[in-house]
CSV table of C-alpha atoms in Angstrom, one decimal:
chain,number,residue,atom,x,y,z
A,1,UNK,CA,109.5,114.1,78.5
A,2,UNK,CA,111.0,117.4,77.4
A,3,UNK,CA,114.2,117.8,79.3
A,4,UNK,CA,114.3,121.6,78.7
A,5,UNK,CA,111.0,122.5,80.3
A,6,UNK,CA,112.4,122.4,83.9
A,7,UNK,CA,115.3,124.6,82.9
A,8,UNK,CA,112.9,127.2,81.5
A,9,UNK,CA,110.8,127.1,84.6
A,10,UNK,CA,113.7,128.1,86.7
A,11,UNK,CA,113.9,131.4,84.9
A,12,UNK,CA,110.4,132.4,86.0
A,13,UNK,CA,109.5,134.5,89.0
A,14,UNK,CA,110.3,132.7,92.3
A,15,UNK,CA,107.9,132.4,95.2
A,16,UNK,CA,109.0,134.8,97.9
A,17,UNK,CA,110.1,133.5,101.3
A,18,UNK,CA,107.2,135.3,103.0
A,19,UNK,CA,104.7,133.7,100.7
A,20,UNK,CA,106.3,130.3,101.1
A,21,UNK,CA,106.4,130.5,104.9
A,22,UNK,CA,102.8,131.5,105.1
A,23,UNK,CA,101.5,128.8,102.9
A,24,UNK,CA,103.8,126.1,104.4
A,25,UNK,CA,102.5,127.1,107.9
A,26,UNK,CA,98.9,126.5,106.6
A,27,UNK,CA,99.9,123.1,105.2
A,28,UNK,CA,101.6,122.1,108.4
A,29,UNK,CA,98.3,122.6,110.2
A,30,UNK,CA,96.7,120.2,107.7
A,31,UNK,CA,99.5,117.7,108.1
A,32,UNK,CA,98.9,117.7,111.9
A,33,UNK,CA,95.2,117.0,111.1
A,34,UNK,CA,96.3,114.2,108.8
A,35,UNK,CA,98.5,112.7,111.5
A,36,UNK,CA,95.7,112.8,114.1
A,37,UNK,CA,93.3,111.2,111.6
A,38,UNK,CA,95.8,108.4,110.7
A,39,UNK,CA,96.3,107.6,114.4
A,40,UNK,CA,92.6,107.8,115.1
A,41,UNK,CA,91.5,105.6,112.1
A,42,UNK,CA,94.5,103.3,111.9
A,43,UNK,CA,95.2,104.4,108.3
A,44,UNK,CA,98.4,103.3,106.7
A,45,UNK,CA,100.1,105.6,104.2
A,46,UNK,CA,103.3,105.1,102.2
A,47,UNK,CA,105.0,107.9,100.3
A,48,UNK,CA,107.8,107.1,97.9
A,49,UNK,CA,110.2,110.0,96.9
A,50,UNK,CA,112.4,109.5,93.8
A,51,UNK,CA,114.1,111.8,91.4
A,52,UNK,CA,117.5,112.9,90.1
A,53,UNK,CA,120.4,113.9,92.3
A,54,UNK,CA,119.8,117.4,93.5
A,55,UNK,CA,116.1,117.4,92.8
A,56,UNK,CA,115.2,118.3,96.3
A,57,UNK,CA,113.9,115.1,97.8
A,58,UNK,CA,115.5,115.6,101.2
A,59,UNK,CA,114.4,119.2,101.6
A,60,UNK,CA,110.8,118.3,100.6
A,61,UNK,CA,110.7,115.5,103.2
A,62,UNK,CA,112.0,117.9,105.8
A,63,UNK,CA,109.4,120.5,104.9
A,64,UNK,CA,106.7,117.8,105.1
A,65,UNK,CA,107.8,116.4,108.5
A,66,UNK,CA,108.9,119.6,110.2
A,67,UNK,CA,105.9,119.9,112.5
A,68,UNK,CA,104.6,116.4,112.9
A,69,UNK,CA,105.6,113.4,115.1
A,70,UNK,CA,108.5,111.2,113.9
A,71,UNK,CA,106.7,108.3,115.6
A,72,UNK,CA,103.9,108.7,113.1
A,73,UNK,CA,105.7,110.2,110.1
A,74,UNK,CA,108.6,107.7,109.8
A,75,UNK,CA,111.4,108.6,107.3
A,76,UNK,CA,113.2,105.6,105.8
A,77,UNK,CA,116.5,106.1,104.0
A,78,UNK,CA,118.2,102.7,103.7
A,79,UNK,CA,122.0,102.4,103.2
A,80,UNK,CA,123.6,100.2,100.6
A,81,UNK,CA,122.5,96.6,101.0
A,82,UNK,CA,124.7,94.2,103.1
A,83,UNK,CA,126.1,91.1,101.6
A,84,UNK,CA,123.3,89.1,103.2
A,85,UNK,CA,120.6,91.5,101.8
A,86,UNK,CA,122.1,91.2,98.3
A,87,UNK,CA,121.1,87.5,98.4
A,88,UNK,CA,117.5,88.2,99.4
A,89,UNK,CA,114.5,88.8,97.2
A,90,UNK,CA,115.1,92.3,96.0
A,91,UNK,CA,112.2,94.1,97.7
A,92,UNK,CA,112.5,92.0,100.9
A,93,UNK,CA,114.6,94.6,102.8
A,94,UNK,CA,112.0,97.3,102.2
A,95,UNK,CA,108.9,95.4,103.3
A,96,UNK,CA,109.6,95.6,107.1
A,97,UNK,CA,109.5,99.4,106.8
A,98,UNK,CA,106.0,99.6,105.3
A,99,UNK,CA,103.6,101.3,107.6
A,100,UNK,CA,101.4,99.6,110.3
A,101,UNK,CA,98.1,101.1,111.4
A,102,UNK,CA,98.4,104.8,112.3
A,103,UNK,CA,101.8,105.2,110.6
A,104,UNK,CA,102.9,107.3,107.6
A,105,UNK,CA,106.2,106.1,106.0
A,106,UNK,CA,108.2,108.2,103.7
A,107,UNK,CA,110.9,106.5,101.6
A,108,UNK,CA,113.8,108.7,100.7
A,109,UNK,CA,114.6,106.6,97.7
A,110,UNK,CA,113.0,103.2,97.7
A,111,UNK,CA,112.8,99.8,95.9
A,112,UNK,CA,113.0,101.9,92.7
A,113,UNK,CA,116.8,102.1,93.2
A,114,UNK,CA,116.9,99.0,91.0
A,115,UNK,CA,115.2,100.9,88.2
A,116,UNK,CA,117.5,103.9,88.5
A,117,UNK,CA,121.0,104.1,90.1
A,118,UNK,CA,121.5,100.3,90.2
A,119,UNK,CA,120.7,99.9,86.5
A,120,UNK,CA,122.6,103.0,85.3
A,121,UNK,CA,125.7,102.4,87.4
A,122,UNK,CA,125.9,98.7,86.7
A,123,UNK,CA,125.0,97.4,90.2
A,124,UNK,CA,122.5,95.0,88.6
A,125,UNK,CA,122.2,93.4,85.3
A,126,UNK,CA,119.8,94.4,82.6
A,127,UNK,CA,118.0,91.1,83.1
A,128,UNK,CA,117.6,91.9,86.9
A,129,UNK,CA,116.3,95.4,86.1
A,130,UNK,CA,113.8,94.0,83.6
A,131,UNK,CA,112.6,91.4,86.0
A,132,UNK,CA,112.1,94.0,88.7
A,133,UNK,CA,110.1,96.3,86.4
A,134,UNK,CA,107.8,93.3,85.5
A,135,UNK,CA,107.3,92.3,89.1
A,136,UNK,CA,107.0,95.6,91.0
A,137,UNK,CA,103.4,96.3,89.8
A,138,UNK,CA,102.4,93.0,91.4
A,139,UNK,CA,104.2,93.9,94.6
A,140,UNK,CA,102.5,97.3,94.7
A,141,UNK,CA,99.1,95.7,94.1
A,142,UNK,CA,99.8,93.5,97.2
A,143,UNK,CA,100.8,96.6,99.2
A,144,UNK,CA,97.6,98.4,98.2
A,145,UNK,CA,95.4,95.4,98.7
A,146,UNK,CA,96.7,95.2,102.3
A,147,UNK,CA,95.1,98.6,103.0
A,148,UNK,CA,98.1,100.9,102.4
A,149,UNK,CA,97.6,104.2,100.6
A,150,UNK,CA,100.6,104.4,98.3
A,151,UNK,CA,101.9,107.6,96.7
A,152,UNK,CA,104.8,107.7,94.3
A,153,UNK,CA,106.5,111.1,93.6
A,154,UNK,CA,109.2,111.8,91.1
A,155,UNK,CA,111.0,115.1,91.5
A,156,UNK,CA,112.3,116.4,88.2
A,157,UNK,CA,115.0,119.1,88.1
A,158,UNK,CA,116.5,120.6,84.9
A,159,UNK,CA,120.1,120.3,83.9
A,160,UNK,CA,121.1,123.9,84.6
A,161,UNK,CA,119.5,123.9,88.1
A,162,UNK,CA,121.0,120.5,89.0
A,163,UNK,CA,124.5,121.7,88.1
A,164,UNK,CA,124.0,124.9,90.2
A,165,UNK,CA,122.8,122.8,93.2
A,166,UNK,CA,125.6,120.3,93.0
A,167,UNK,CA,128.2,123.0,92.6
A,168,UNK,CA,126.7,124.8,95.6
A,169,UNK,CA,127.3,121.6,97.6
A,170,UNK,CA,131.0,121.6,96.7
A,171,UNK,CA,131.5,125.1,98.1
A,172,UNK,CA,129.2,124.9,101.1
A,173,UNK,CA,130.7,123.1,104.1
A,174,UNK,CA,127.1,122.5,105.5
A,175,UNK,CA,126.1,120.6,102.3
A,176,UNK,CA,129.3,118.8,101.3
A,177,UNK,CA,128.1,115.6,102.9
A,178,UNK,CA,125.3,115.5,100.4
A,179,UNK,CA,127.7,115.1,97.5
A,180,UNK,CA,128.8,111.5,97.4
A,181,UNK,CA,131.3,109.9,94.9
A,182,UNK,CA,128.2,108.2,93.4
A,183,UNK,CA,126.6,111.6,92.8
A,184,UNK,CA,129.7,112.7,90.9
A,185,UNK,CA,129.8,109.6,88.8
A,186,UNK,CA,126.0,109.9,88.1
A,187,UNK,CA,126.2,113.5,87.1
A,188,UNK,CA,127.7,112.8,83.7
A,189,UNK,CA,125.1,110.3,82.8
A,190,UNK,CA,122.0,112.5,82.5
A,191,UNK,CA,120.5,110.8,79.5
A,192,UNK,CA,121.2,107.3,80.8
A,193,UNK,CA,119.1,108.3,83.8
A,194,UNK,CA,116.5,109.8,81.5
A,195,UNK,CA,116.1,106.5,79.6
A,196,UNK,CA,116.0,104.5,82.9
A,197,UNK,CA,113.3,106.9,84.2
A,198,UNK,CA,111.2,106.6,81.0
A,199,UNK,CA,111.4,102.8,81.2
A,200,UNK,CA,110.4,102.9,84.8
A,201,UNK,CA,107.4,105.1,84.1
A,202,UNK,CA,106.4,102.9,81.2
A,203,UNK,CA,106.4,99.8,83.3
A,204,UNK,CA,105.2,101.0,86.7
A,205,UNK,CA,103.0,104.1,86.1
A,206,UNK,CA,99.7,102.2,86.6
A,207,UNK,CA,96.1,103.3,87.3
A,208,UNK,CA,96.4,101.5,90.6
A,209,UNK,CA,99.8,103.1,91.6
A,210,UNK,CA,100.5,106.1,89.4
A,211,UNK,CA,103.6,108.2,89.4
A,212,UNK,CA,103.2,111.9,90.1
A,213,UNK,CA,105.9,114.2,88.6
A,214,UNK,CA,106.8,117.4,90.5
A,215,UNK,CA,108.8,120.1,88.8
A,216,UNK,CA,111.4,121.1,91.3
A,217,UNK,CA,113.6,123.9,89.8
A,218,UNK,CA,111.8,126.2,92.3
A,219,UNK,CA,112.2,124.3,95.6
A,220,UNK,CA,109.7,126.3,97.5
A,221,UNK,CA,106.9,125.8,94.9
A,222,UNK,CA,107.8,122.1,94.5
A,223,UNK,CA,107.4,121.5,98.3
A,224,UNK,CA,104.1,123.3,98.5
A,225,UNK,CA,102.8,121.6,95.3
A,226,UNK,CA,103.7,118.1,96.5
A,227,UNK,CA,102.3,118.6,100.0
A,228,UNK,CA,99.1,120.1,98.7
A,229,UNK,CA,98.6,117.3,96.2
A,230,UNK,CA,99.2,114.6,98.9
A,231,UNK,CA,96.7,116.2,101.2
A,232,UNK,CA,94.1,116.6,98.4
A,233,UNK,CA,94.3,112.9,97.7
A,234,UNK,CA,93.8,111.5,101.2
A,235,UNK,CA,90.3,111.5,102.6
A,236,UNK,CA,91.3,112.7,106.1
A,237,UNK,CA,89.1,114.8,108.4
A,238,UNK,CA,89.8,116.8,111.5
A,239,UNK,CA,89.5,114.5,114.5
A,240,UNK,CA,87.4,116.0,117.4
A,241,UNK,CA,89.7,116.8,120.3
A,242,UNK,CA,89.0,118.0,123.9
A,243,UNK,CA,89.8,121.5,124.8
A,244,UNK,CA,93.3,121.7,126.4
A,245,UNK,CA,93.7,123.4,129.7
A,246,UNK,CA,96.8,123.3,131.8
A,247,UNK,CA,96.3,121.9,135.3
A,248,UNK,CA,97.4,123.8,138.4
A,249,UNK,CA,101.0,123.1,139.6
A,250,UNK,CA,101.5,121.3,142.9
A,251,UNK,CA,102.6,123.2,145.9
A,252,UNK,CA,106.3,123.1,146.9
A,253,UNK,CA,105.5,121.5,150.3
A,254,UNK,CA,108.9,122.1,151.6
A,255,UNK,CA,111.0,121.5,148.5
A,256,UNK,CA,114.0,123.6,147.9
A,257,UNK,CA,116.6,123.7,145.1
A,258,UNK,CA,119.6,121.5,145.7
A,259,UNK,CA,123.0,123.0,146.6
A,260,UNK,CA,124.7,120.5,144.3
A,261,UNK,CA,126.7,122.4,141.7
A,262,UNK,CA,125.5,121.8,138.2
A,263,UNK,CA,127.5,121.8,134.9
A,264,UNK,CA,125.8,124.5,132.9
A,265,UNK,CA,126.6,125.0,129.3
A,266,UNK,CA,128.5,128.3,128.8
A,267,UNK,CA,126.1,131.1,127.7
A,268,UNK,CA,127.9,132.6,124.7
A,269,UNK,CA,124.8,134.1,123.1
């Protein structure tokens, strides 16, 4: 994969905020239709988000879930494994979070941690990483055979844009929490991550469960492209719904507001 293409893309014309908001609003309507279809049909959808630090996974997930129910669109972002979990079969702690009927699960990083950060930063051995890469296609076949629609997205950001975003986090108090010590350690190991990514694609980009790469130097375009691709690859249909009409309110029938003083929040705006 050419590492410079994403950097060059960042120099092109950016999508305007007005264009982005208009298209995202249209896609939000379609995501609501997808949600209703999943609940109505009992569909099970699993979406894996992977990519380099600063590639925009979190923002893409927020854009995707902004107007839908968290009870249907469930975001899973697991912390570091506990001592007990470290002794389990590697994918075991992820399996309970797979979707049941009528659910759409979004993994903000996933079992592919073993192929990426764990391998590059030395949290697993090369042998463990190799074993994982050999076994994960079989696990994903079992997931798909169970009736789950599985989508795997890799968000790819260029070196210059990654640097800009990480530096922005350093100086923005609203984003500093996004910059972990692990991010700083990982930053200097760009090509180690490139090699790990390439090995991961080679072993796990299958016809049954392919990887889809999203150029994310332009965050707005990346979000719209990913959501559009997802919707285009799920055979959802608008579910018939009854016309909604608000009922009449009941009459007061003697009710009056309580004299009990209430603790109102001060109105400063």
